[in-house]
Each structure stands twice: as structure tokens, then as C-alpha cells.
């Protein structure tokens, strides 16, 4: 996978974080100085789960020492399947007439850690798929794009929530889904 794929995945996960922080920031407004700490905590947990998933995926992938590209197409299809599961899981709540989306109390540290773990499952699953496609994981390609985009988009979502800026969450979630699907299809085509 190229660095562009990692950046696109990070953008998709960042958009999901922006939508989450916008909802939570509107219901539980906090100071922006505390918000940067909350955003960094959630982003760091997502990066750790993404990296953990990538390492597990690289251990579980199909690999032949005689011919390293023998199972590349199978691994790419597994990545596509995992991305489709994450897309459906993330997009279905937004397609309902009256979506009931989760809210977390940003003023409570335990609630913030629960939010990071609950929403980090998507990062773990996508990391698992990345590990299948990319057997030799580059830690810097995983850490820096996701940490920066997740932190920036989370903080932006928090600011939008405090100001009660109207977003169209369904459209943003469709954009994130298209980004994830595009990366998965590119991995299948390049396999």
C-alpha cells in the first residue's frame, strides 16, 4: 500500500471522529483547552488499536516464502470484506429516519476512555485489514497520518459542537464510506 492509502484511511476515520465529537460537544460542552486533551486521548487510543490490528493482521495473513505475491489477491479480498463490514456498521445508523447515535460525556474521564475504546473498534478492524494487505508494516505510515488527522478532525468536531454548527452527518458518513471503499478497491486492483 502506498502512503496515499494510509492518508485516505486516516481521513475517513477522522471524519467519523468529527461527527462523533460534534454530537458529544453539543450535548456536553467543555472548554477547548480540555477538549484538546480529550481529542488527543481518543486519537492516541485509535492509533494504538489501529497499529495493534495491523500487527495482528500481518501475523494472520496468507503468505508463501517461495512466492511472496502468491496470496496477494486473497489478502486484498479479505481487506475489502473487512472494509465493507466497517462501512455497513458505520453507515447503517445514519440511514435511519431518526438515527439514535451514541453520546458520551466529555467531562468524565471514564466516559472518554469508553468512547475511545468503543469507537476504536473500527480502527482495529481496518488495521486488521491493512495487516493482511501489507505484511511488512511501516509504523510511521500508520501512526502519523492517523494521529494528525484524527486529532485535527476531532478538535474541529468539538468546536462545531460547541457552536452548534449544523453539519449533514449522513453526507459526511457517506464520504468516509466512499474513501474506505476506494482504498479497498485500489488494494484489490493492485494485488
PDB file of C-alpha atoms in Angstrom:
ATOM      1  CA  UNK A   1       0.000   0.000   0.000  1.00  0.00           C
ATOM      2  CA  UNK A   2       1.181   3.490  -0.727  1.00  0.00           C
ATOM      3  CA  UNK A   3       1.267   6.383   1.711  1.00  0.00           C
ATOM      4  CA  UNK A   4      -1.777   7.841  -0.064  1.00  0.00           C
ATOM      5  CA  UNK A   5      -3.841   4.830   1.020  1.00  0.00           C
ATOM      6  CA  UNK A   6      -2.839   5.376   4.628  1.00  0.00           C
ATOM      7  CA  UNK A   7      -3.748   9.064   4.375  1.00  0.00           C
ATOM      8  CA  UNK A   8      -7.147   8.285   2.845  1.00  0.00           C
ATOM      9  CA  UNK A   9      -7.891   5.756   5.604  1.00  0.00           C
ATOM     10  CA  UNK A  10      -6.855   8.349   8.184  1.00  0.00           C
ATOM     11  CA  UNK A  11      -9.154  10.940   6.577  1.00  0.00           C
ATOM     12  CA  UNK A  12     -12.093   8.536   6.698  1.00  0.00           C
ATOM     13  CA  UNK A  13     -11.508   7.732  10.363  1.00  0.00           C
ATOM     14  CA  UNK A  14     -11.009  11.433  11.081  1.00  0.00           C
ATOM     15  CA  UNK A  15     -14.379  12.278   9.528  1.00  0.00           C
ATOM     16  CA  UNK A  16     -16.029   9.665  11.753  1.00  0.00           C
ATOM     17  CA  UNK A  17     -14.353  11.266  14.770  1.00  0.00           C
ATOM     18  CA  UNK A  18     -15.507  14.714  13.672  1.00  0.00           C
ATOM     19  CA  UNK A  19     -19.123  13.557  13.581  1.00  0.00           C
ATOM     20  CA  UNK A  20     -18.795  11.896  16.983  1.00  0.00           C
ATOM     21  CA  UNK A  21     -17.169  14.908  18.648  1.00  0.00           C
ATOM     22  CA  UNK A  22     -19.683  17.257  17.082  1.00  0.00           C
ATOM     23  CA  UNK A  23     -22.573  15.316  18.686  1.00  0.00           C
ATOM     24  CA  UNK A  24     -20.842  14.947  22.040  1.00  0.00           C
ATOM     25  CA  UNK A  25     -19.576  18.547  22.057  1.00  0.00           C
ATOM     26  CA  UNK A  26     -23.085  19.861  21.572  1.00  0.00           C
ATOM     27  CA  UNK A  27     -24.562  17.763  24.373  1.00  0.00           C
ATOM     28  CA  UNK A  28     -21.617  18.045  26.785  1.00  0.00           C
ATOM     29  CA  UNK A  29     -19.706  21.257  26.011  1.00  0.00           C
ATOM     30  CA  UNK A  30     -16.230  21.536  27.515  1.00  0.00           C
ATOM     31  CA  UNK A  31     -13.514  24.156  27.349  1.00  0.00           C
ATOM     32  CA  UNK A  32     -11.333  23.979  24.261  1.00  0.00           C
ATOM     33  CA  UNK A  33      -8.180  23.624  26.373  1.00  0.00           C
ATOM     34  CA  UNK A  34      -9.654  20.466  27.923  1.00  0.00           C
ATOM     35  CA  UNK A  35     -11.005  19.459  24.528  1.00  0.00           C
ATOM     36  CA  UNK A  36      -7.540  19.165  23.020  1.00  0.00           C
ATOM     37  CA  UNK A  37      -6.642  16.692  25.764  1.00  0.00           C
ATOM     38  CA  UNK A  38      -9.788  14.671  25.127  1.00  0.00           C
ATOM     39  CA  UNK A  39      -9.164  14.743  21.363  1.00  0.00           C
ATOM     40  CA  UNK A  40      -5.570  13.636  21.811  1.00  0.00           C
ATOM     41  CA  UNK A  41      -6.576  10.820  24.172  1.00  0.00           C
ATOM     42  CA  UNK A  42      -9.150   9.436  21.758  1.00  0.00           C
ATOM     43  CA  UNK A  43      -6.770   9.820  18.818  1.00  0.00           C
ATOM     44  CA  UNK A  44      -3.947   8.056  20.672  1.00  0.00           C
ATOM     45  CA  UNK A  45      -6.198   5.130  21.589  1.00  0.00           C
ATOM     46  CA  UNK A  46      -7.338   4.872  17.959  1.00  0.00           C
ATOM     47  CA  UNK A  47      -3.738   4.853  16.753  1.00  0.00           C
ATOM     48  CA  UNK A  48      -2.805   2.137  19.244  1.00  0.00           C
ATOM     49  CA  UNK A  49      -5.787  -0.009  18.225  1.00  0.00           C
ATOM     50  CA  UNK A  50      -5.065   0.583  14.515  1.00  0.00           C
ATOM     51  CA  UNK A  51      -1.429  -0.425  14.980  1.00  0.00           C
ATOM     52  CA  UNK A  52      -2.434  -3.457  17.036  1.00  0.00           C
ATOM     53  CA  UNK A  53      -4.873  -4.529  14.325  1.00  0.00           C
ATOM     54  CA  UNK A  54      -2.209  -4.099  11.648  1.00  0.00           C
ATOM     55  CA  UNK A  55       0.261  -6.225  13.592  1.00  0.00           C
ATOM     56  CA  UNK A  56      -2.319  -8.959  14.178  1.00  0.00           C
ATOM     57  CA  UNK A  57      -3.364  -8.838  10.521  1.00  0.00           C
ATOM     58  CA  UNK A  58       0.237  -9.185   9.354  1.00  0.00           C
ATOM     59  CA  UNK A  59       0.544 -12.304  11.510  1.00  0.00           C
ATOM     60  CA  UNK A  60      -2.715 -13.809  10.212  1.00  0.00           C
ATOM     61  CA  UNK A  61      -2.249 -13.047   6.507  1.00  0.00           C
ATOM     62  CA  UNK A  62      -1.681 -15.729   3.912  1.00  0.00           C
ATOM     63  CA  UNK A  63       1.968 -15.791   2.885  1.00  0.00           C
ATOM     64  CA  UNK A  64       4.231 -18.087   0.898  1.00  0.00           C
ATOM     65  CA  UNK A  65       8.002 -17.754   1.457  1.00  0.00           C
ATOM     66  CA  UNK A  66       8.747 -19.163  -2.009  1.00  0.00           C
ATOM     67  CA  UNK A  67       6.500 -16.694  -3.822  1.00  0.00           C
ATOM     68  CA  UNK A  68       5.549 -13.642  -1.707  1.00  0.00           C
ATOM     69  CA  UNK A  69       2.810 -12.412  -4.063  1.00  0.00           C
ATOM     70  CA  UNK A  70       1.033 -15.759  -4.340  1.00  0.00           C
ATOM     71  CA  UNK A  71      -1.787 -14.882  -1.928  1.00  0.00           C
ATOM     72  CA  UNK A  72      -1.873 -11.125  -2.538  1.00  0.00           C
ATOM     73  CA  UNK A  73      -5.305 -11.254  -4.154  1.00  0.00           C
ATOM     74  CA  UNK A  74      -6.805 -13.312  -1.314  1.00  0.00           C
ATOM     75  CA  UNK A  75      -5.402 -10.900   1.268  1.00  0.00           C
ATOM     76  CA  UNK A  76      -6.765  -7.944  -0.706  1.00  0.00           C
ATOM     77  CA  UNK A  77     -10.240  -9.509  -0.813  1.00  0.00           C
ATOM     78  CA  UNK A  78     -10.093 -10.013   2.960  1.00  0.00           C
ATOM     79  CA  UNK A  79      -9.219  -6.330   3.298  1.00  0.00           C
ATOM     80  CA  UNK A  80     -12.168  -5.449   1.055  1.00  0.00           C
ATOM     81  CA  UNK A  81     -14.501  -7.603   3.144  1.00  0.00           C
ATOM     82  CA  UNK A  82     -13.355  -6.066   6.414  1.00  0.00           C
ATOM     83  CA  UNK A  83     -13.773  -2.564   4.989  1.00  0.00           C
ATOM     84  CA  UNK A  84     -17.282  -3.386   3.785  1.00  0.00           C
ATOM     85  CA  UNK A  85     -18.177  -4.602   7.286  1.00  0.00           C
ATOM     86  CA  UNK A  86     -16.854  -1.353   8.802  1.00  0.00           C
ATOM     87  CA  UNK A  87     -18.702   0.715   6.184  1.00  0.00           C
ATOM     88  CA  UNK A  88     -22.018  -1.033   6.820  1.00  0.00           C
ATOM     89  CA  UNK A  89     -21.532  -0.823  10.591  1.00  0.00           C
ATOM     90  CA  UNK A  90     -20.826   2.901  10.401  1.00  0.00           C
ATOM     91  CA  UNK A  91     -23.338   3.870   7.738  1.00  0.00           C
ATOM     92  CA  UNK A  92     -26.470   1.999   8.861  1.00  0.00           C
ATOM     93  CA  UNK A  93     -27.301   4.237  11.862  1.00  0.00           C
ATOM     94  CA  UNK A  94     -27.188   7.316   9.614  1.00  0.00           C
ATOM     95  CA  UNK A  95     -29.602   5.828   7.075  1.00  0.00           C
ATOM     96  CA  UNK A  96     -32.481   5.560   9.543  1.00  0.00           C
ATOM     97  CA  UNK A  97     -35.186   8.184   9.587  1.00  0.00           C
ATOM     98  CA  UNK A  98     -34.475   9.151  13.211  1.00  0.00           C
ATOM     99  CA  UNK A  99     -30.934   7.995  13.933  1.00  0.00           C
ATOM    100  CA  UNK A 100     -30.133   7.188  17.560  1.00  0.00           C
ATOM    101  CA  UNK A 101     -26.415   7.746  17.697  1.00  0.00           C
ATOM    102  CA  UNK A 102     -24.308   7.246  20.830  1.00  0.00           C
ATOM    103  CA  UNK A 103     -23.388  10.184  23.055  1.00  0.00           C
ATOM    104  CA  UNK A 104     -20.514  10.244  25.521  1.00  0.00           C
ATOM    105  CA  UNK A 105     -19.928  12.642  28.393  1.00  0.00           C
ATOM    106  CA  UNK A 106     -16.748  14.538  27.519  1.00  0.00           C
ATOM    107  CA  UNK A 107     -16.373  15.907  31.054  1.00  0.00           C
ATOM    108  CA  UNK A 108     -15.900  12.431  32.553  1.00  0.00           C
ATOM    109  CA  UNK A 109     -12.551  10.685  32.029  1.00  0.00           C
ATOM    110  CA  UNK A 110     -14.041   7.194  32.199  1.00  0.00           C
ATOM    111  CA  UNK A 111     -16.624   8.088  29.596  1.00  0.00           C
ATOM    112  CA  UNK A 112     -13.889   9.451  27.314  1.00  0.00           C
ATOM    113  CA  UNK A 113     -11.904   6.213  27.587  1.00  0.00           C
ATOM    114  CA  UNK A 114     -15.068   4.210  26.938  1.00  0.00           C
ATOM    115  CA  UNK A 115     -15.719   6.393  23.879  1.00  0.00           C
ATOM    116  CA  UNK A 116     -12.175   5.834  22.642  1.00  0.00           C
ATOM    117  CA  UNK A 117     -12.448   2.072  23.058  1.00  0.00           C
ATOM    118  CA  UNK A 118     -15.942   1.811  21.567  1.00  0.00           C
ATOM    119  CA  UNK A 119     -15.176   3.891  18.505  1.00  0.00           C
ATOM    120  CA  UNK A 120     -11.685   2.425  18.181  1.00  0.00           C
ATOM    121  CA  UNK A 121     -13.147  -0.932  17.137  1.00  0.00           C
ATOM    122  CA  UNK A 122     -13.441   0.421  13.589  1.00  0.00           C
ATOM    123  CA  UNK A 123      -9.771   1.439  13.660  1.00  0.00           C
ATOM    124  CA  UNK A 124      -8.850  -2.028  14.951  1.00  0.00           C
ATOM    125  CA  UNK A 125     -10.795  -3.743  12.164  1.00  0.00           C
ATOM    126  CA  UNK A 126      -9.359  -1.527   9.444  1.00  0.00           C
ATOM    127  CA  UNK A 127      -5.883  -2.073  10.873  1.00  0.00           C
ATOM    128  CA  UNK A 128      -6.520  -5.809  10.725  1.00  0.00           C
ATOM    129  CA  UNK A 129      -7.330  -5.477   7.029  1.00  0.00           C
ATOM    130  CA  UNK A 130      -4.267  -3.311   6.426  1.00  0.00           C
ATOM    131  CA  UNK A 131      -2.143  -6.003   8.047  1.00  0.00           C
ATOM    132  CA  UNK A 132      -3.485  -8.556   5.581  1.00  0.00           C
ATOM    133  CA  UNK A 133      -2.554  -6.383   2.603  1.00  0.00           C
ATOM    134  CA  UNK A 134       0.739  -5.027   3.933  1.00  0.00           C
ATOM    135  CA  UNK A 135       2.808  -7.829   5.501  1.00  0.00           C
ATOM    136  CA  UNK A 136       5.760  -5.579   6.347  1.00  0.00           C
ATOM    137  CA  UNK A 137       4.186  -2.849   8.442  1.00  0.00           C
ATOM    138  CA  UNK A 138       5.772   0.588   8.467  1.00  0.00           C
ATOM    139  CA  UNK A 139       4.917   2.059  11.867  1.00  0.00           C
ATOM    140  CA  UNK A 140       5.412   5.642  10.723  1.00  0.00           C
ATOM    141  CA  UNK A 141       2.914   5.234   7.865  1.00  0.00           C
ATOM    142  CA  UNK A 142       0.346   4.089  10.409  1.00  0.00           C
ATOM    143  CA  UNK A 143       0.974   6.446  13.310  1.00  0.00           C
ATOM    144  CA  UNK A 144       1.468   9.914  11.834  1.00  0.00           C
ATOM    145  CA  UNK A 145      -1.348  10.216   9.280  1.00  0.00           C
ATOM    146  CA  UNK A 146      -3.954   8.793  11.663  1.00  0.00           C
ATOM    147  CA  UNK A 147      -2.779  10.751  14.694  1.00  0.00           C
ATOM    148  CA  UNK A 148      -2.728  14.102  12.899  1.00  0.00           C
ATOM    149  CA  UNK A 149      -5.996  13.746  11.006  1.00  0.00           C
ATOM    150  CA  UNK A 150      -7.831  12.200  13.937  1.00  0.00           C
ATOM    151  CA  UNK A 151      -6.637  14.931  16.295  1.00  0.00           C
ATOM    152  CA  UNK A 152      -7.474  17.751  13.881  1.00  0.00           C
ATOM    153  CA  UNK A 153     -10.885  16.422  12.872  1.00  0.00           C
ATOM    154  CA  UNK A 154     -11.829  15.558  16.468  1.00  0.00           C
ATOM    155  CA  UNK A 155     -10.955  19.039  17.645  1.00  0.00           C
ATOM    156  CA  UNK A 156     -12.781  20.564  14.687  1.00  0.00           C
ATOM    157  CA  UNK A 157     -15.848  18.480  15.519  1.00  0.00           C
ATOM    158  CA  UNK A 158     -15.650  19.613  19.134  1.00  0.00           C
ATOM    159  CA  UNK A 159     -15.561  23.246  18.040  1.00  0.00           C
ATOM    160  CA  UNK A 160     -18.521  22.653  15.716  1.00  0.00           C
ATOM    161  CA  UNK A 161     -20.445  21.031  18.552  1.00  0.00           C
ATOM    162  CA  UNK A 162     -19.787  23.869  20.979  1.00  0.00           C
ATOM    163  CA  UNK A 163     -21.001  26.411  18.413  1.00  0.00           C
ATOM    164  CA  UNK A 164     -23.893  24.155  17.359  1.00  0.00           C
ATOM    165  CA  UNK A 165     -22.821  24.374  13.728  1.00  0.00           C
ATOM    166  CA  UNK A 166     -25.127  22.322  11.562  1.00  0.00           C
ATOM    167  CA  UNK A 167     -23.464  19.527   9.655  1.00  0.00           C
ATOM    168  CA  UNK A 168     -25.026  16.979   7.392  1.00  0.00           C
ATOM    169  CA  UNK A 169     -23.791  13.846   9.130  1.00  0.00           C
ATOM    170  CA  UNK A 170     -25.289  11.456   6.594  1.00  0.00           C
ATOM    171  CA  UNK A 171     -23.340  13.097   3.762  1.00  0.00           C
ATOM    172  CA  UNK A 172     -20.115  13.158   5.760  1.00  0.00           C
ATOM    173  CA  UNK A 173     -20.521   9.490   6.653  1.00  0.00           C
ATOM    174  CA  UNK A 174     -21.135   8.629   3.001  1.00  0.00           C
ATOM    175  CA  UNK A 175     -17.908  10.488   2.116  1.00  0.00           C
ATOM    176  CA  UNK A 176     -15.994   8.492   4.756  1.00  0.00           C
ATOM    177  CA  UNK A 177     -17.517   5.259   3.442  1.00  0.00           C
ATOM    178  CA  UNK A 178     -16.572   6.075  -0.152  1.00  0.00           C
ATOM    179  CA  UNK A 179     -12.995   6.817   0.960  1.00  0.00           C
ATOM    180  CA  UNK A 180     -12.715   3.462   2.736  1.00  0.00           C
ATOM    181  CA  UNK A 181     -14.285   1.613  -0.170  1.00  0.00           C
ATOM    182  CA  UNK A 182     -11.946   3.339  -2.632  1.00  0.00           C
ATOM    183  CA  UNK A 183      -8.861   2.255  -0.691  1.00  0.00           C
ATOM    184  CA  UNK A 184     -10.124  -1.328  -0.515  1.00  0.00           C
ATOM    185  CA  UNK A 185     -10.913  -1.463  -4.235  1.00  0.00           C
ATOM    186  CA  UNK A 186      -7.494   0.016  -5.039  1.00  0.00           C
ATOM    187  CA  UNK A 187      -5.863  -2.699  -2.915  1.00  0.00           C
ATOM    188  CA  UNK A 188      -7.787  -5.387  -4.828  1.00  0.00           C
ATOM    189  CA  UNK A 189      -6.876  -3.877  -8.194  1.00  0.00           C
ATOM    190  CA  UNK A 190      -3.189  -3.576  -7.267  1.00  0.00           C
ATOM    191  CA  UNK A 191      -2.979  -7.114  -5.841  1.00  0.00           C
TER     192      UNK A 191
END
